[in-house]
GROMACS .gro file of N, CA and C in nm:
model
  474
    1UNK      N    1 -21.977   3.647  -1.289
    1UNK     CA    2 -21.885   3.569  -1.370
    1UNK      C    3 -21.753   3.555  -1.293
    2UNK      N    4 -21.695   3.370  -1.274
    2UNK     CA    5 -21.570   3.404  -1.201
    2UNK      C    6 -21.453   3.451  -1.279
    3UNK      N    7 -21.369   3.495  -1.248
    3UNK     CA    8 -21.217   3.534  -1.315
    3UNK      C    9 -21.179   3.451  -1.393
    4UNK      N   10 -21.158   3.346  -1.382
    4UNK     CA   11 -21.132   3.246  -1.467
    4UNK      C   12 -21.193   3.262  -1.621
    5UNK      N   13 -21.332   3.249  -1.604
    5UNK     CA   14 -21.421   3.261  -1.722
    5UNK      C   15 -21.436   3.403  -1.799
    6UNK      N   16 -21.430   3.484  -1.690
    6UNK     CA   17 -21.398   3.638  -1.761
    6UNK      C   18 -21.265   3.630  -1.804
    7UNK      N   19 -21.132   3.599  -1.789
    7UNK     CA   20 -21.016   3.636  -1.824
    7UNK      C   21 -21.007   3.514  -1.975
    8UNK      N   22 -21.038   3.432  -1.938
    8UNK     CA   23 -21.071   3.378  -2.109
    8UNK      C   24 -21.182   3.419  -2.199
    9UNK      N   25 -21.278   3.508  -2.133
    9UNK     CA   26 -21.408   3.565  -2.241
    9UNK      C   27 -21.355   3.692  -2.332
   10UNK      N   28 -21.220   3.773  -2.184
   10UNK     CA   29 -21.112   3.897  -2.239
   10UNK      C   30 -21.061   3.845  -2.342
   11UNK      N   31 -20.961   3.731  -2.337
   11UNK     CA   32 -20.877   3.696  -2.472
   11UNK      C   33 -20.942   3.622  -2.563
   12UNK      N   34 -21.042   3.562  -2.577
   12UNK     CA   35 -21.132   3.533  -2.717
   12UNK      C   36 -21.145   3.680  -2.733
   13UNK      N   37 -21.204   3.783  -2.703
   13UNK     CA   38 -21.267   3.898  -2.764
   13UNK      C   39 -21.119   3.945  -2.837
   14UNK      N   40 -21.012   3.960  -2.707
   14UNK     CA   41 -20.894   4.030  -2.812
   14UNK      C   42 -20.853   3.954  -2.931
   15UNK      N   43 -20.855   3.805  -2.937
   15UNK     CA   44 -20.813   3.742  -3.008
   15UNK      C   45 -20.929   3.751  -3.171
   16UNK      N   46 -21.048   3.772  -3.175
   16UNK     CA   47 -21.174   3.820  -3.274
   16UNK      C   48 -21.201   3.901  -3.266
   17UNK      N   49 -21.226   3.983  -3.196
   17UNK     CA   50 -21.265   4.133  -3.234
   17UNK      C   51 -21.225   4.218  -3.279
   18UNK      N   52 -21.318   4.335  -3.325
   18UNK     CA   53 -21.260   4.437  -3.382
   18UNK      C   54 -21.244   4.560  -3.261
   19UNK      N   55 -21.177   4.580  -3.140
   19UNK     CA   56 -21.224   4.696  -3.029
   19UNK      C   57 -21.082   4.773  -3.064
   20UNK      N   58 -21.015   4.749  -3.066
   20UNK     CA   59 -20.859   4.863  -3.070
   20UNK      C   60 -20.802   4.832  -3.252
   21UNK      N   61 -20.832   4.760  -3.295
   21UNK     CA   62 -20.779   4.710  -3.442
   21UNK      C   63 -20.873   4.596  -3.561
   22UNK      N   64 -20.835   4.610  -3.679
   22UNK     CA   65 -20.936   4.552  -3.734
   22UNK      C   66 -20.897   4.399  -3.744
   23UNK      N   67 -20.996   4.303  -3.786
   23UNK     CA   68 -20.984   4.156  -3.783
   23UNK      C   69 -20.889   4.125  -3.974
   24UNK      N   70 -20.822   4.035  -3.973
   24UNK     CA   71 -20.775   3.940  -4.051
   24UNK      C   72 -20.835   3.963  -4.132
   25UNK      N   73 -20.977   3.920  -4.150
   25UNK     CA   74 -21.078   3.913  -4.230
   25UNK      C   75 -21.153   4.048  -4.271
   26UNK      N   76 -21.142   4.182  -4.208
   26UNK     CA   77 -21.188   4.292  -4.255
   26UNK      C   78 -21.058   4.321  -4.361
   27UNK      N   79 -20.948   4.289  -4.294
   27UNK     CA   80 -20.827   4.343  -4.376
   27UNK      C   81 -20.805   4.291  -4.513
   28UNK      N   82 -20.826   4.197  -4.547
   28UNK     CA   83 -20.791   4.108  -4.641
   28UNK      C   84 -20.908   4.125  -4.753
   29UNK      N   85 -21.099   4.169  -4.692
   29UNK     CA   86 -21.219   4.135  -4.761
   29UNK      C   87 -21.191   4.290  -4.869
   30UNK      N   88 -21.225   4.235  -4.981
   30UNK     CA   89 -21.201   4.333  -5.109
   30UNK      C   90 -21.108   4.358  -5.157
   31UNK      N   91 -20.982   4.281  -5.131
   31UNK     CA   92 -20.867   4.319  -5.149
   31UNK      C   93 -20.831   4.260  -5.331
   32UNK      N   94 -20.797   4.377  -5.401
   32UNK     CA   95 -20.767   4.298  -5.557
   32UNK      C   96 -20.695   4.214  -5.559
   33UNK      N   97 -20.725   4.102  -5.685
   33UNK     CA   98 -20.613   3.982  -5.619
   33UNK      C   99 -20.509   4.061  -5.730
   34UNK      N  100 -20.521   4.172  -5.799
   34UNK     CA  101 -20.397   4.231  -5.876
   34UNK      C  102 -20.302   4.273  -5.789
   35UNK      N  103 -20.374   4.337  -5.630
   35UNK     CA  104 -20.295   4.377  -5.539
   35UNK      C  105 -20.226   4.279  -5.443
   36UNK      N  106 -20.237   4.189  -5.449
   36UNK     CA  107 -20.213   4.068  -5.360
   36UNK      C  108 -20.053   4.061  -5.331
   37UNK      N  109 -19.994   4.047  -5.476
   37UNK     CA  110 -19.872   4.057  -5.464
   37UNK      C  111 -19.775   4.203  -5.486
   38UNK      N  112 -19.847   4.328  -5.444
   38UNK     CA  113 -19.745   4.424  -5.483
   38UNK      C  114 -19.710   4.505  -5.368
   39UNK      N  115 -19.567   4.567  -5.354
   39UNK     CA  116 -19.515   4.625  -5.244
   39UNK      C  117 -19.569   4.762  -5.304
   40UNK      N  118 -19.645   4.846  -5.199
   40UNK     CA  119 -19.628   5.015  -5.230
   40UNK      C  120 -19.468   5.061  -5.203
   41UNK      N  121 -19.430   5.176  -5.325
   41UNK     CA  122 -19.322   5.236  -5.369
   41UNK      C  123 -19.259   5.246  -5.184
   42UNK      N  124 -19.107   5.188  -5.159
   42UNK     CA  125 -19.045   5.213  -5.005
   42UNK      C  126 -19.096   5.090  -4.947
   43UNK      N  127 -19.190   5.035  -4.963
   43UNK     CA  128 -19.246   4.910  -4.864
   43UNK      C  129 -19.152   4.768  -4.889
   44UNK      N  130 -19.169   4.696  -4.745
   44UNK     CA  131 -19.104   4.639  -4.730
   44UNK      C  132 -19.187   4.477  -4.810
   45UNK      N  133 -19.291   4.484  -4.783
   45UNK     CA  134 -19.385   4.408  -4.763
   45UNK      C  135 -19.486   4.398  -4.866
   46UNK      N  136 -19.545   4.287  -4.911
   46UNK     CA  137 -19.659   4.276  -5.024
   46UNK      C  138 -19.743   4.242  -4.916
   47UNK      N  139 -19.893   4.261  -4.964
   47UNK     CA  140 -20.018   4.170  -4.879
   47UNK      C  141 -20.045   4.031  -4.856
   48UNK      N  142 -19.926   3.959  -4.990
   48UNK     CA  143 -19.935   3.820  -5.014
   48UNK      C  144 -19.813   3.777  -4.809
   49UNK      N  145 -19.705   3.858  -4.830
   49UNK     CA  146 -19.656   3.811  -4.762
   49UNK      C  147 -19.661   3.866  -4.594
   50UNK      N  148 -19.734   3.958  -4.564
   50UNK     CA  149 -19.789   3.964  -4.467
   50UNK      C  150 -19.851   3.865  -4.412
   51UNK      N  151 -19.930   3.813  -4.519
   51UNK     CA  152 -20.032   3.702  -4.489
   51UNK      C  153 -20.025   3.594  -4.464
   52UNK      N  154 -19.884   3.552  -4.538
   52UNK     CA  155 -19.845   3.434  -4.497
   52UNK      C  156 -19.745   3.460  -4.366
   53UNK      N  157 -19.700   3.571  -4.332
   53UNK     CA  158 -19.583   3.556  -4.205
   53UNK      C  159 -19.702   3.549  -4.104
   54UNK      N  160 -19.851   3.594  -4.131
   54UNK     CA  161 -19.889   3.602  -4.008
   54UNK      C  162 -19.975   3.487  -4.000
   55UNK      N  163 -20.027   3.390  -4.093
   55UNK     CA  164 -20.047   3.253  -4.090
   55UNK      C  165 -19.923   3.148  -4.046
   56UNK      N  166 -19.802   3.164  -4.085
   56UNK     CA  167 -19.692   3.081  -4.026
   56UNK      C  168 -19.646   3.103  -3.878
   57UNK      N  169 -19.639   3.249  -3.851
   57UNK     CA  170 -19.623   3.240  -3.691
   57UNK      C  171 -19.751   3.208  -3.607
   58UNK      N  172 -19.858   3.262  -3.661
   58UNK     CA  173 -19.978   3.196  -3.553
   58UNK      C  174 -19.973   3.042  -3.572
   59UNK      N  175 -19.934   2.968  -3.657
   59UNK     CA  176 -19.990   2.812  -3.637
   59UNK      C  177 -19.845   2.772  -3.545
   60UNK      N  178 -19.717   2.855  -3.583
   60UNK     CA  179 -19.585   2.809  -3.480
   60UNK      C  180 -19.645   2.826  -3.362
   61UNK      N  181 -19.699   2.978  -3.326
   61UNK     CA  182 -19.749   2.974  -3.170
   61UNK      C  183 -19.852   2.856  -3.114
   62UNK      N  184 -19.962   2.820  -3.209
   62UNK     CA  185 -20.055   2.731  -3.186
   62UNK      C  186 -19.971   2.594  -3.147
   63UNK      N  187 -19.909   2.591  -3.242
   63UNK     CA  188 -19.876   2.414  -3.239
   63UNK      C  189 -19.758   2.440  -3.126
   64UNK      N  190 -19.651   2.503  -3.079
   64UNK     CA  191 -19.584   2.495  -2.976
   64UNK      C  192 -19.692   2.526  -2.892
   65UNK      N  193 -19.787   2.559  -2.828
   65UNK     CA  194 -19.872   2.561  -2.726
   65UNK      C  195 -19.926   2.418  -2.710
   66UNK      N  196 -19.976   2.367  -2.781
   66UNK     CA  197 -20.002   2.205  -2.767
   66UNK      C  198 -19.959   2.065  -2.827
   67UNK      N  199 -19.875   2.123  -2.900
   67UNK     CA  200 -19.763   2.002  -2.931
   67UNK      C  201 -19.628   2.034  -2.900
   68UNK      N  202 -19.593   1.903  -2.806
   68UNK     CA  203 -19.448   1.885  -2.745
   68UNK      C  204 -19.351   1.854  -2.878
   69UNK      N  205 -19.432   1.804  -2.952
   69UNK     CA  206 -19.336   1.759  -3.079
   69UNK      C  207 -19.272   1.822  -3.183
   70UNK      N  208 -19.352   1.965  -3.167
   70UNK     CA  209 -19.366   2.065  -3.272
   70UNK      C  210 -19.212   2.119  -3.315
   71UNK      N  211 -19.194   2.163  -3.407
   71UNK     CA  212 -19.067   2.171  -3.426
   71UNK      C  213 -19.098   2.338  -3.502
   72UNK      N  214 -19.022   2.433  -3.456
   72UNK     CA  215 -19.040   2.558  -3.551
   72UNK      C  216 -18.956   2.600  -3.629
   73UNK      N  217 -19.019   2.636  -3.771
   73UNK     CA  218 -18.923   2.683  -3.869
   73UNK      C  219 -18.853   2.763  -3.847
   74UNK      N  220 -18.718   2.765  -3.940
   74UNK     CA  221 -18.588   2.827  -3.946
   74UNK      C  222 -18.645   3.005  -3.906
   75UNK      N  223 -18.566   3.060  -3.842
   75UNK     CA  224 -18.585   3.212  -3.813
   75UNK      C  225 -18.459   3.276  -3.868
   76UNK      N  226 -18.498   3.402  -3.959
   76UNK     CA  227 -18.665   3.436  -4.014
   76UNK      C  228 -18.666   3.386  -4.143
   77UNK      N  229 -18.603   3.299  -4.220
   77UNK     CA  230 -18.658   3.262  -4.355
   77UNK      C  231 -18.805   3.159  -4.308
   78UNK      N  232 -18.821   3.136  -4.266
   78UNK     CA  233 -18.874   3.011  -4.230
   78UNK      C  234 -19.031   3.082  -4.174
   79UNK      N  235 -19.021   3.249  -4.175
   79UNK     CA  236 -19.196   3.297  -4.130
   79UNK      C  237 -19.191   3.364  -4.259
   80UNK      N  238 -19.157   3.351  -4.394
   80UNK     CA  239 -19.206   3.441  -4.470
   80UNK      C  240 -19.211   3.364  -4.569
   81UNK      N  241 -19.308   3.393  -4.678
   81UNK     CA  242 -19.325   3.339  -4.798
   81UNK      C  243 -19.156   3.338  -4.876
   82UNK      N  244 -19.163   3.285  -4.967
   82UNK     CA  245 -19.050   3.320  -5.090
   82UNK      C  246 -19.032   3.438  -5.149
   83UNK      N  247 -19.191   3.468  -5.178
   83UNK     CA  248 -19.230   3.502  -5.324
   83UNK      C  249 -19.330   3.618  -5.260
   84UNK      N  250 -19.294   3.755  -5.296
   84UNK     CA  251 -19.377   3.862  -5.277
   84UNK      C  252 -19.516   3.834  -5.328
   85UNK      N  253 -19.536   3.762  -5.456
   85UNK     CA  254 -19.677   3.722  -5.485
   85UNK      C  255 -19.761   3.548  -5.458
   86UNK      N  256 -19.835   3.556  -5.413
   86UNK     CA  257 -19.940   3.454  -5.447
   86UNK      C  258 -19.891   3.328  -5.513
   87UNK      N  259 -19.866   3.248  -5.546
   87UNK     CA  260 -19.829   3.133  -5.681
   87UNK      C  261 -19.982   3.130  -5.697
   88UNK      N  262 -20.106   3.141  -5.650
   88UNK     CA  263 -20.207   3.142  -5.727
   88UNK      C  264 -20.342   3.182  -5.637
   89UNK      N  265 -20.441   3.236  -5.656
   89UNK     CA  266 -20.521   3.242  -5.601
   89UNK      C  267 -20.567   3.136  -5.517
   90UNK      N  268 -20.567   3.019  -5.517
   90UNK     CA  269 -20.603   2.920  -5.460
   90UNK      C  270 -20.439   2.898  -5.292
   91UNK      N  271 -20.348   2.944  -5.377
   91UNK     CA  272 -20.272   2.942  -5.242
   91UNK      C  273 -20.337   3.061  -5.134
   92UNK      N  274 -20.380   3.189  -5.227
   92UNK     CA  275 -20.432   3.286  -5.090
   92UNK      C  276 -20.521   3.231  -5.025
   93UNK      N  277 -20.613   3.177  -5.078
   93UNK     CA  278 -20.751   3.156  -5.013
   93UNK      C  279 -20.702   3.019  -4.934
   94UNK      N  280 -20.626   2.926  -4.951
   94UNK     CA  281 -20.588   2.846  -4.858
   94UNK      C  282 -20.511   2.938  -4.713
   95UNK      N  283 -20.429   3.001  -4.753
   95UNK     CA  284 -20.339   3.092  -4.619
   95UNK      C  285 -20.463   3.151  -4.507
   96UNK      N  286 -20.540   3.230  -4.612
   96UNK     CA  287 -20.655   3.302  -4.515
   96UNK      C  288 -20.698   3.164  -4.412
   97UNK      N  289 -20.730   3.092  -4.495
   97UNK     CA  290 -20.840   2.951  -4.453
   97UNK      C  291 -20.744   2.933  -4.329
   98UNK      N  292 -20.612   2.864  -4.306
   98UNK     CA  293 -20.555   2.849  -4.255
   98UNK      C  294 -20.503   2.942  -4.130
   99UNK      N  295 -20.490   3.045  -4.127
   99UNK     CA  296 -20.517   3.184  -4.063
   99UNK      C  297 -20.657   3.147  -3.932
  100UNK      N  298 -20.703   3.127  -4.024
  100UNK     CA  299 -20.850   3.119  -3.962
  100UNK      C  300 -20.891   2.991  -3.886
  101UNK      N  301 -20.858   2.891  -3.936
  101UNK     CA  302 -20.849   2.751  -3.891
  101UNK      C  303 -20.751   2.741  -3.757
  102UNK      N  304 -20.632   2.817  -3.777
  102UNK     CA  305 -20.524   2.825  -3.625
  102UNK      C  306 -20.590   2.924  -3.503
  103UNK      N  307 -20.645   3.006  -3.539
  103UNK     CA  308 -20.715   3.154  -3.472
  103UNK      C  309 -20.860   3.039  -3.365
  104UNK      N  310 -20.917   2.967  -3.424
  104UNK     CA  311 -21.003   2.901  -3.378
  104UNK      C  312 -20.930   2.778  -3.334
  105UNK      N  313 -20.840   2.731  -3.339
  105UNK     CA  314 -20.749   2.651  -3.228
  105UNK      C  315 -20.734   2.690  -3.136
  106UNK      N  316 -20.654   2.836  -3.102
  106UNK     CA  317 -20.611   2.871  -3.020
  106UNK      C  318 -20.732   2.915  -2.904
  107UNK      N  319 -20.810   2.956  -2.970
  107UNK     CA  320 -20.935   3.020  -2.889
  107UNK      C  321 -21.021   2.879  -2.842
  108UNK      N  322 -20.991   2.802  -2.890
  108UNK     CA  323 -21.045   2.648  -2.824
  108UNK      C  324 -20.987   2.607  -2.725
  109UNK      N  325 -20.868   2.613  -2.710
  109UNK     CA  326 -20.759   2.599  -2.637
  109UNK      C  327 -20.760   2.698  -2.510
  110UNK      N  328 -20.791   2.831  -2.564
  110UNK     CA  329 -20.838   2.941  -2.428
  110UNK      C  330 -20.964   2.898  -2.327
  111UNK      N  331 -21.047   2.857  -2.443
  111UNK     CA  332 -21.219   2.828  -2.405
  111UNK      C  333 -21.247   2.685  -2.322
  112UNK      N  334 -21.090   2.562  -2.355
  112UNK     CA  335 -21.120   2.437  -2.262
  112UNK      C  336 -21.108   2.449  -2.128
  113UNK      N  337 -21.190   2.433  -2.028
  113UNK     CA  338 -21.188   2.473  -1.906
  113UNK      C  339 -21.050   2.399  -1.839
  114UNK      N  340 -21.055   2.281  -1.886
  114UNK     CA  341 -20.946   2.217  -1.859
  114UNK      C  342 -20.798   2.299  -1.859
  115UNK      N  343 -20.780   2.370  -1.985
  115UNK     CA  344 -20.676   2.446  -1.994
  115UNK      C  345 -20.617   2.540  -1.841
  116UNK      N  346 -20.524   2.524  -1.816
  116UNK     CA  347 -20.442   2.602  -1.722
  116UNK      C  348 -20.361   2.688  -1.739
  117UNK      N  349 -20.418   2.819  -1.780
  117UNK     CA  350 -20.403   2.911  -1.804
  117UNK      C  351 -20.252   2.995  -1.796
  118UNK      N  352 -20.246   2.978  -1.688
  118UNK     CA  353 -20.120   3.009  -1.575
  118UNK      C  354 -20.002   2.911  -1.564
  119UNK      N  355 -20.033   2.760  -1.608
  119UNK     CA  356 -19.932   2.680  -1.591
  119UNK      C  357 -19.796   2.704  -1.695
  120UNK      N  358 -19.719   2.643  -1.622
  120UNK     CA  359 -19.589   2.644  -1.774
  120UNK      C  360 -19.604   2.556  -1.868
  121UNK      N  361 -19.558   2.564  -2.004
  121UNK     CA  362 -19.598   2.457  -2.091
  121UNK      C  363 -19.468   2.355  -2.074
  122UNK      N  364 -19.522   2.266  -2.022
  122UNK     CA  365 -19.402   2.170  -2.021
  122UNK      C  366 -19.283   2.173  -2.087
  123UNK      N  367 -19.280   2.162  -2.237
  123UNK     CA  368 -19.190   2.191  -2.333
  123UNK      C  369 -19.162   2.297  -2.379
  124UNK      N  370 -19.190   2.400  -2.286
  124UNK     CA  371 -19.114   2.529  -2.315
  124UNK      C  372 -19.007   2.582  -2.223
  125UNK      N  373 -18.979   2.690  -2.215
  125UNK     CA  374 -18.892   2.732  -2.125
  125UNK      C  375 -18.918   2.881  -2.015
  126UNK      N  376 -19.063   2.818  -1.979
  126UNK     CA  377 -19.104   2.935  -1.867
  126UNK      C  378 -19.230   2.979  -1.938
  127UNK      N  379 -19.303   2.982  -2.069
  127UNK     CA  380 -19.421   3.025  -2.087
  127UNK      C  381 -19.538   2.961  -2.069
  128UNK      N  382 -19.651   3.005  -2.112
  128UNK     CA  383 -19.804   3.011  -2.044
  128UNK      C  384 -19.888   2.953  -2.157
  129UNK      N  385 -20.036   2.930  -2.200
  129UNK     CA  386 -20.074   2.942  -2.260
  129UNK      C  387 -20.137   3.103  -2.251
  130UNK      N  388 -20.159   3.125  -2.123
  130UNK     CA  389 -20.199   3.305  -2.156
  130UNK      C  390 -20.072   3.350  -2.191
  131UNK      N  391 -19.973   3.386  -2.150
  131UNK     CA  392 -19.891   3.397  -2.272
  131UNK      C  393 -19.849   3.372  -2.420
  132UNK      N  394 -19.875   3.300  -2.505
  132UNK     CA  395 -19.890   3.265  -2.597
  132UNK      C  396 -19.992   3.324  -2.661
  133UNK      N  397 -20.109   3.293  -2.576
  133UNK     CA  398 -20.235   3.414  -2.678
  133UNK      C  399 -20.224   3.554  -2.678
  134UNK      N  400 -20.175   3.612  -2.546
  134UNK     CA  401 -20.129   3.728  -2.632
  134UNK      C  402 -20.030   3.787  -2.696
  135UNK      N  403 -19.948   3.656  -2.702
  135UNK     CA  404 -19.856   3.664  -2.815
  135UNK      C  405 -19.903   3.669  -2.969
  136UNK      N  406 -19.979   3.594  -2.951
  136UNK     CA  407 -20.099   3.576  -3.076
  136UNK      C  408 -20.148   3.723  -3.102
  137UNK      N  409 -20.213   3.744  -3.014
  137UNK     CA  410 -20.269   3.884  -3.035
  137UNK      C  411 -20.229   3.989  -3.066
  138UNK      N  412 -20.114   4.021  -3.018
  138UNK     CA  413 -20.004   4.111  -2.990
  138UNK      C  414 -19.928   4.150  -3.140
  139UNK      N  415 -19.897   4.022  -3.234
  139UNK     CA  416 -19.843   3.992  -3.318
  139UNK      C  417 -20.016   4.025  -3.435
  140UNK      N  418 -20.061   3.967  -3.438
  140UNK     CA  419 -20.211   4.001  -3.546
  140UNK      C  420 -20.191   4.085  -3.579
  141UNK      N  421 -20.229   4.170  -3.437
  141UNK     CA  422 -20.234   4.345  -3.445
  141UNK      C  423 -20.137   4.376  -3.479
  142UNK      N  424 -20.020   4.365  -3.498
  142UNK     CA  425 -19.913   4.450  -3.535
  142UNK      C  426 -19.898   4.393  -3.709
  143UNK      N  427 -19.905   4.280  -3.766
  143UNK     CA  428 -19.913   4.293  -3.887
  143UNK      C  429 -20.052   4.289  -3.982
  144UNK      N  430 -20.152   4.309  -3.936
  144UNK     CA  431 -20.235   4.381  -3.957
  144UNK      C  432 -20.293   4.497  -3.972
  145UNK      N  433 -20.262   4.588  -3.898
  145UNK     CA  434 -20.216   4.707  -3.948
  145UNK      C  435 -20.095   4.757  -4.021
  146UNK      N  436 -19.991   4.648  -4.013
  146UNK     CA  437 -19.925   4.648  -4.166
  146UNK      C  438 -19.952   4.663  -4.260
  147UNK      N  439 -20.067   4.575  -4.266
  147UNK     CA  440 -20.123   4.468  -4.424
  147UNK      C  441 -20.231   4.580  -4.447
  148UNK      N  442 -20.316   4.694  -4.315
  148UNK     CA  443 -20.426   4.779  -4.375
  148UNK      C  444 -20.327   4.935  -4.444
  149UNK      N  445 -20.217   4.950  -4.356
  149UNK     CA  446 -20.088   5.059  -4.429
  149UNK      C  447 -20.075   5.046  -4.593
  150UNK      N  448 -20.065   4.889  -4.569
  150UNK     CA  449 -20.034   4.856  -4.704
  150UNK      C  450 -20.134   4.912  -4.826
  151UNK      N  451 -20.241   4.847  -4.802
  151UNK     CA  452 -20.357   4.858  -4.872
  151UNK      C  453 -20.404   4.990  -4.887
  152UNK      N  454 -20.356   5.123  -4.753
  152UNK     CA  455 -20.372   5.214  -4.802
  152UNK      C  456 -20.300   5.272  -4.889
  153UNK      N  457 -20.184   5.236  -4.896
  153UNK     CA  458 -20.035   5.329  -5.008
  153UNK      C  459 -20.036   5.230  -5.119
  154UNK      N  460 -20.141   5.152  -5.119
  154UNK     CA  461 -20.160   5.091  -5.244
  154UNK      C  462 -20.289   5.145  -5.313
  155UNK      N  463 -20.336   5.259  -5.259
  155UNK     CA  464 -20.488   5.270  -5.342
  155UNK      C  465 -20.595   5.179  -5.293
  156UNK      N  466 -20.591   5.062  -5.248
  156UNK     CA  467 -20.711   5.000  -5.217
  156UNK      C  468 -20.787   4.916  -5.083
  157UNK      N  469 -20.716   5.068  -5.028
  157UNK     CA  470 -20.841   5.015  -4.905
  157UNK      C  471 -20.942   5.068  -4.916
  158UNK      N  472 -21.055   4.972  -4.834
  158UNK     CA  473 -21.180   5.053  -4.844
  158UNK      C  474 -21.249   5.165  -4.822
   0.00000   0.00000   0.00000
């Protein structure tokens, strides 16, 4: 296998797998939607809004990686929900969806051979697309094991 193809087969795996931390989708599966919106006693954080800071910065990273046009929200009101809870079940299950829908951008984007890995992104100021994914990555993992903290000092992890 040349380097090329191995060093993008590395960051799909970090970017889906479960090898040092768990996936989006382990974290989130069983989760009460009573628990959705509640901070454990000292916490900073609900599960609702984990979820959305980490759906809003992955699609900022996505869309500044391939759109010049992209414009990113206000920092930091602008990566977090409002509202410690949900406005409804149908908004969670859209965020996840969305989560998931950017995660498979980006890894499309790793996986086009075309992609130049190493180049600068035009409209940035010195970064990569391998930079960016493991910015992606880097960032998952860190509020993801937020969101499983959470779920434990909330009673309901698995």
């Amino acid at each position: 296998m040349d380097t090329n193809r191995s060093l993008r087969k590395h960051l799909v795996d970090l970017l889906t797998g479960e090898n040092a931390h768990v996936s989006l989708d382990s974290a989130v599966e069983g989760l009460p939607k009573g628990a959705r919106g509640k901070r454990p006693p000292g916490g900073e954080h609900s599960p609702w809004e984990l979820l959305e800071h980490l759906r809003i910065a992955q699609w900022d990273i996505v869309e500044f990686s391939r759109n010049a046009k992209h414009v990113s929200p206000k920092w930091p009101a602008g990566y977090w929900p409002e509202s410690q809870e949900p406005p409804s079940d149908h908004a969670w299950d859209k965020s996840v969806e969305g989560f998931r829908a950017d995660l498979e951008a980006m890894v499309e984007l790793i996986e086009d051979q075309s992609t130049d890995l190493f180049a600068k992104i035009p409209h940035g100021s010195g970064q990569t697309i391998l930079r960016e994914a493991l910015l992606v990555a880097d960032h998952n993992a860190y509020h993801v094991g937020q969101l499983v903290t959470v779920r434990r000092l909330l009673g309901v992890w698995k």
